[in-house]
Coordinates of C-alpha atoms in Angstrom, one line a residue:
X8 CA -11.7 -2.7 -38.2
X9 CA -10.0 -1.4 -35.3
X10 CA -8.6 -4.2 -32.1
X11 CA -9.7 -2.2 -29.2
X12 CA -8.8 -3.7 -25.4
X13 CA -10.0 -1.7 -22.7
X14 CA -7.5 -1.2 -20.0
X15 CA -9.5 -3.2 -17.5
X16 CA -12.6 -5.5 -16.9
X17 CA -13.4 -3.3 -13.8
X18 CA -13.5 -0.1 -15.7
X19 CA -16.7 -2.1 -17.5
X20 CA -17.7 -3.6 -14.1
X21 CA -17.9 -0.4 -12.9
X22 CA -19.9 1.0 -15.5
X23 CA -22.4 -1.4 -15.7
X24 CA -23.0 -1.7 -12.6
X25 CA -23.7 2.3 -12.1
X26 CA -26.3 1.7 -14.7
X27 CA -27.9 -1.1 -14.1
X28 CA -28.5 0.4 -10.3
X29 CA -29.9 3.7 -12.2
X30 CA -32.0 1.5 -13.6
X31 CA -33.2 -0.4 -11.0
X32 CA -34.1 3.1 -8.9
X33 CA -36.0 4.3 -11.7
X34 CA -40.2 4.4 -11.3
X35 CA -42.4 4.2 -14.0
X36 CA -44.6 7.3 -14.3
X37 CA -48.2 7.2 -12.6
X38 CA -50.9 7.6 -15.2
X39 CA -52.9 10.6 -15.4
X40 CA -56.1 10.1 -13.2
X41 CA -59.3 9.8 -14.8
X42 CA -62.2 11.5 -13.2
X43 CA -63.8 8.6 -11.6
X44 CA -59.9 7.9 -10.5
X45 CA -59.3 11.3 -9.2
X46 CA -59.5 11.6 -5.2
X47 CA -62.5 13.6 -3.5
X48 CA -61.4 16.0 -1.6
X49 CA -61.1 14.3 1.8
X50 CA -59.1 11.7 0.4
X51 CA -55.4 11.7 1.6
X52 CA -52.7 12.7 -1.1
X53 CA -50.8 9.8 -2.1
X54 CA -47.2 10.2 -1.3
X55 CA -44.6 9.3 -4.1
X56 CA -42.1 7.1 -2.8
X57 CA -38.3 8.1 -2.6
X58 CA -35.8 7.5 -5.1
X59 CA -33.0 5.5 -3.1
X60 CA -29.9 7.3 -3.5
X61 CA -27.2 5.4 -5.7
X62 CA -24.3 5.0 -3.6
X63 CA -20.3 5.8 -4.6
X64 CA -18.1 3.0 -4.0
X65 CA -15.7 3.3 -1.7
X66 CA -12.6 3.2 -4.0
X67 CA -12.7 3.6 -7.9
X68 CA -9.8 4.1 -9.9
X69 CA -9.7 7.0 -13.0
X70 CA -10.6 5.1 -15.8
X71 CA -10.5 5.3 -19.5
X72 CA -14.1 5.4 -19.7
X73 CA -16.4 4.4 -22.8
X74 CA -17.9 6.1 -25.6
X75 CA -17.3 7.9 -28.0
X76 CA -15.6 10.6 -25.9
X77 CA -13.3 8.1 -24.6
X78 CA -9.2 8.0 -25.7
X79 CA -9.7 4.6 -27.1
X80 CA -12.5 5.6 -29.2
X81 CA -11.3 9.3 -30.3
X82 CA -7.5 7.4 -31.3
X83 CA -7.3 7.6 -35.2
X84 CA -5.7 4.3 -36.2
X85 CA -6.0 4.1 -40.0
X86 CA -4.8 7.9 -39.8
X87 CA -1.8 6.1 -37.8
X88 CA -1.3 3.5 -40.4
X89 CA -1.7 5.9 -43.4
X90 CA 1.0 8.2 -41.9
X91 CA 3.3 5.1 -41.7
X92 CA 3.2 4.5 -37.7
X93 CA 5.0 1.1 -37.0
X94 CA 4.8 -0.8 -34.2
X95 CA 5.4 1.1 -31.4
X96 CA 4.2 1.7 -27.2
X97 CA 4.7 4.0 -24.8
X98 CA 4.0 5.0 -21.1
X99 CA 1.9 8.1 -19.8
X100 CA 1.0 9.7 -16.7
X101 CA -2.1 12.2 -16.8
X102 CA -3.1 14.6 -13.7
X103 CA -7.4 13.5 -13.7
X104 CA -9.6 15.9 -12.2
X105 CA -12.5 15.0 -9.8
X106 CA -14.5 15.9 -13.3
X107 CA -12.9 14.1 -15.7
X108 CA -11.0 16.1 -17.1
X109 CA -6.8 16.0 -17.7
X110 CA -5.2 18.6 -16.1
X111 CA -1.5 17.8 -17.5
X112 CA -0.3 14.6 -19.3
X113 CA 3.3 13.1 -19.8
X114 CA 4.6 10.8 -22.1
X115 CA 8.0 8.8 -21.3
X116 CA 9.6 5.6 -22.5
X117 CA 8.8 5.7 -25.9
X118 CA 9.9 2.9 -28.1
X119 CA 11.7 4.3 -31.4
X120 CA 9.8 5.6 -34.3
X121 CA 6.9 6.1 -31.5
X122 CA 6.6 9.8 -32.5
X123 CA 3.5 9.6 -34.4
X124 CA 1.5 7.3 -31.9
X125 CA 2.9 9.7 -29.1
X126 CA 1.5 13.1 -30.7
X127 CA -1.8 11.6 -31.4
X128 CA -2.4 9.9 -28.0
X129 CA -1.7 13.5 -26.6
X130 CA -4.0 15.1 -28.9
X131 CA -6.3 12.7 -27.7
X132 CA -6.0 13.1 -24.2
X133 CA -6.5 17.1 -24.5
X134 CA -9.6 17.0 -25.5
X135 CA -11.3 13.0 -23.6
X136 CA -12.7 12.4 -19.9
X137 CA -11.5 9.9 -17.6
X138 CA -13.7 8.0 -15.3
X139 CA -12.7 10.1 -12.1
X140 CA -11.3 8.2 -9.0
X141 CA -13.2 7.7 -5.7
X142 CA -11.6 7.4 -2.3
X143 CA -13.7 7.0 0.7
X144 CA -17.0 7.7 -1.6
X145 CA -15.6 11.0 -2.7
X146 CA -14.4 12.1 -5.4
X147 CA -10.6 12.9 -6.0
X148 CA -8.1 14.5 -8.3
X149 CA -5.4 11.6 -9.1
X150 CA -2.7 10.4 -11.2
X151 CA -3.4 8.0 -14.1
X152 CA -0.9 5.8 -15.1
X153 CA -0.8 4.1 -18.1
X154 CA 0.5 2.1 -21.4
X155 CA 0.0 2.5 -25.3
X156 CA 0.7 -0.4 -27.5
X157 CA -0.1 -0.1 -31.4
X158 CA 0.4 -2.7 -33.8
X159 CA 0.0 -3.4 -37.3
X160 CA -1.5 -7.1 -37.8
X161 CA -2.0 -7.9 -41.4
X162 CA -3.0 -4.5 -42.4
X163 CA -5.1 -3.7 -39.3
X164 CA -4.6 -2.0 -35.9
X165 CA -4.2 -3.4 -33.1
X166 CA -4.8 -0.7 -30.3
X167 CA -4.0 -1.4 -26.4
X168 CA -4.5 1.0 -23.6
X169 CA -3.2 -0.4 -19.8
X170 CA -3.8 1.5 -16.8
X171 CA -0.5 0.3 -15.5
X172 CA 3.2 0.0 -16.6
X173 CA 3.9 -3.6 -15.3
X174 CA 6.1 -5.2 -17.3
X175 CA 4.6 -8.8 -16.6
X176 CA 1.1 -7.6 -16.6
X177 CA 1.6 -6.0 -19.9
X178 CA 2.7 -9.1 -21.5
X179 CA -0.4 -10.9 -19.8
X180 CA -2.4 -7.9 -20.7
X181 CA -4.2 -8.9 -17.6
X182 CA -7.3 -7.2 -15.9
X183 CA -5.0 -5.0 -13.8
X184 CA -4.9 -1.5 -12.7
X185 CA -2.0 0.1 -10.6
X186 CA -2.2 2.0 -7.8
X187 CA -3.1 5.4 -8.1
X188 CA -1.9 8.4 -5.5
X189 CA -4.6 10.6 -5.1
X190 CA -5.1 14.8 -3.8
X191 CA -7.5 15.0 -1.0
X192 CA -8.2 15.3 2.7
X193 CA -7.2 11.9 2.9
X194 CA -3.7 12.3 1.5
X195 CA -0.7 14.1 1.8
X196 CA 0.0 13.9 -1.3
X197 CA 0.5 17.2 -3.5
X198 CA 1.6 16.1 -6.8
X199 CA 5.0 15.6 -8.1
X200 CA 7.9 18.5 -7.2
X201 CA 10.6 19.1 -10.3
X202 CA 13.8 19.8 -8.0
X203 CA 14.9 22.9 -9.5
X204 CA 17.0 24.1 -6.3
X205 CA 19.8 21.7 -7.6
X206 CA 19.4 21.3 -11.4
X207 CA 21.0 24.1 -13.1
X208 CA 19.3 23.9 -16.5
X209 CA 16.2 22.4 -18.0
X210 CA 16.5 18.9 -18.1
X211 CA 14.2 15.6 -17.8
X212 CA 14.5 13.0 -15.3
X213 CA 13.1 9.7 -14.0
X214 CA 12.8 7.7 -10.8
X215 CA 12.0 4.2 -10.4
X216 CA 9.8 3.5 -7.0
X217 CA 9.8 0.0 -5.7
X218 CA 6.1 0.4 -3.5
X219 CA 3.6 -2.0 -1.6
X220 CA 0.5 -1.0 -1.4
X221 CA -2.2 -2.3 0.7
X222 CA -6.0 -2.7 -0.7
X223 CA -6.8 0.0 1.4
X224 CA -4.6 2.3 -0.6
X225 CA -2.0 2.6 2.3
X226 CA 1.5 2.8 1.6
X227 CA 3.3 0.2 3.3
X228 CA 7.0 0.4 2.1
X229 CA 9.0 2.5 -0.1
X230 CA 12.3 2.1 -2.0
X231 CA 14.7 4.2 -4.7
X232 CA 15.1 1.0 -7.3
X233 CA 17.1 3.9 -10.0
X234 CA 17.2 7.5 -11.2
X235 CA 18.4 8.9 -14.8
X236 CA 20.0 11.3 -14.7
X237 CA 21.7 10.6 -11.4
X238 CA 23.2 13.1 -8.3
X239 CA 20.4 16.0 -9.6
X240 CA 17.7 15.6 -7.0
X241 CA 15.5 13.6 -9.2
X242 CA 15.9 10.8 -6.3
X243 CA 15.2 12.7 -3.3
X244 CA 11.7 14.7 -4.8
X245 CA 10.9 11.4 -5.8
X246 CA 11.3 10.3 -2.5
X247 CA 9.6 13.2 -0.6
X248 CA 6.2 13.3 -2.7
X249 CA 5.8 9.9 -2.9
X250 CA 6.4 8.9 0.7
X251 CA 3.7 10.8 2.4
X252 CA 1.0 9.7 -0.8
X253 CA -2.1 7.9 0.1
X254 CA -3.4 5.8 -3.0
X255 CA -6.5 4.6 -5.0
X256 CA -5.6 1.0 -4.4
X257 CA -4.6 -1.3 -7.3
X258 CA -7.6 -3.5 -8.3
X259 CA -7.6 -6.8 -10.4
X260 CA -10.8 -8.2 -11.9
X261 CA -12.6 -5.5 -10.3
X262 CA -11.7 -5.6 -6.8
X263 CA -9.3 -3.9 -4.3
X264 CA -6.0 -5.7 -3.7
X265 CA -2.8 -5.6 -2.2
X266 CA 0.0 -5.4 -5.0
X267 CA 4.3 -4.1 -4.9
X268 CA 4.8 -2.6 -8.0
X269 CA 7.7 -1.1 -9.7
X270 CA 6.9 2.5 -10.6
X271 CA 8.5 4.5 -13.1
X272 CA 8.3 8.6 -12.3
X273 CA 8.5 11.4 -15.1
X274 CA 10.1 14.4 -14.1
X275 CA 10.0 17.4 -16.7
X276 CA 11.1 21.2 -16.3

């Protein structure tokens, strides 16, 4: 039987709580009128009353969604074991539509002998749909970032999904999700800019962001904590597309919050 941990409680909140208010708005059908029911003629038509719009919340981070069309759900993990997949983790970042849909994923800080785990969660992830993020009641196209951890407890799988690479809220495995920077009217943000004016040939790089957020989603400070490789421009795009981002804020127990994370940025040709 597979462990499964949703990234979040507020991916469920939020879930629920669109349903049960589909619920509530729902009328039960009139029944057909009988003849002695049926109005003459003169009588006035009786109106139907208005559905009440359901109304988007003001912030929603992309989410791993449920179902069976879900990453968590679609993850083979006695295929895993069978194949010989250790314990392993690593971190993603995918590129969520305003459908659902991932536009691009990238894997980074794989733990050794993660290879296995790794090409499944991205076969996975090609073909699943993400809760899409909200911002000001509308939906956006955002970044999702996120953590794998797979482990093999007494012959069974033990499968963890984060949406957030926080080393201390990973080992809490705590209701958190990180702060998402988002593509819309509302930010400058236009995704992340491999700086191929100074590196000569194809290689990867990372940058780790030191951030505060605010629960409005407003960037309040910015640092360079590291890049690898170093002097190749990794620091500066870094830098440049993630000081002028406006952000899904981080949310714990399923509400808005102020956080400073530390955030690790993938750079690939």
């Amino acid at each position: 039987m597979r462990g499964i941990f949703l990234s979040c409680t507020a991916m469920v909140a939020f879930v629920s709580g669109l349903l049960a208010t589909q619920v509530e708005v729902q009328t039960k059908p009139s029944p057909t009128p009988t003849a002695a029911q049926s109005p003459t003629p003169q009588s006035s038509p009786t109106l139907a009353s208005p559905t009440p719009a359901v109304e988007s919340p003001q912030y929603r981070p992309a989410l791993l969604g449920l179902g069976p069309n879900s990453v968590i759900n679609r993850i083979n993990t006695q295929g895993l074991i069978k194949d010989g997949q250790k314990d392993a983790s690593l971190m993603f970042c995918c590129s969520v539509t305003k459908t659902g849909e991932i536009a691009n994923t990238w894997t980074y800080r794989q733990t050794p002998d993660s290879k296995l785990l790794e090409r499944e969660l991205v076969r996975c992830l090609d073909s699943t749909a993400f809760v899409p993020a909200i911002y000001n009641r509308q939906l956006v196209h955002a970044l999702f970032y996120g953590t794998v951890s797979f482990k093999v407890v007494n012959g069974k799988a033990r499968l963890r999904i984060f949406a957030n690479q926080e080393a201390e809220e990973l080992k809490k495995e705590s209701n958190f999700v990180g702060p998402q920077p988002f593509v819309g009217k509302d930010s400058k943000f236009e995704g992340l800019h491999y700086p191929d004016d100074i590196v000569q040939a194809p290689v990867s790089g990372i940058v780790e962001l030191a951030m505060k957020v605010d629960a409005n989603g407003n960037l309040q400070d910015l640092r360079v904590v590291s890049e690898e490789p170093p002097l190749l421009g990794f620091r500066r795009a870094a830098a440049e597309d993630f000081r002028v981002a406006r952000f899904i804020p981080a949310f714990r127990d399923g509400k808005p919050i102020e956080c400073s994370i530390t955030l690790p940025v993938y750079y690939e040709p």
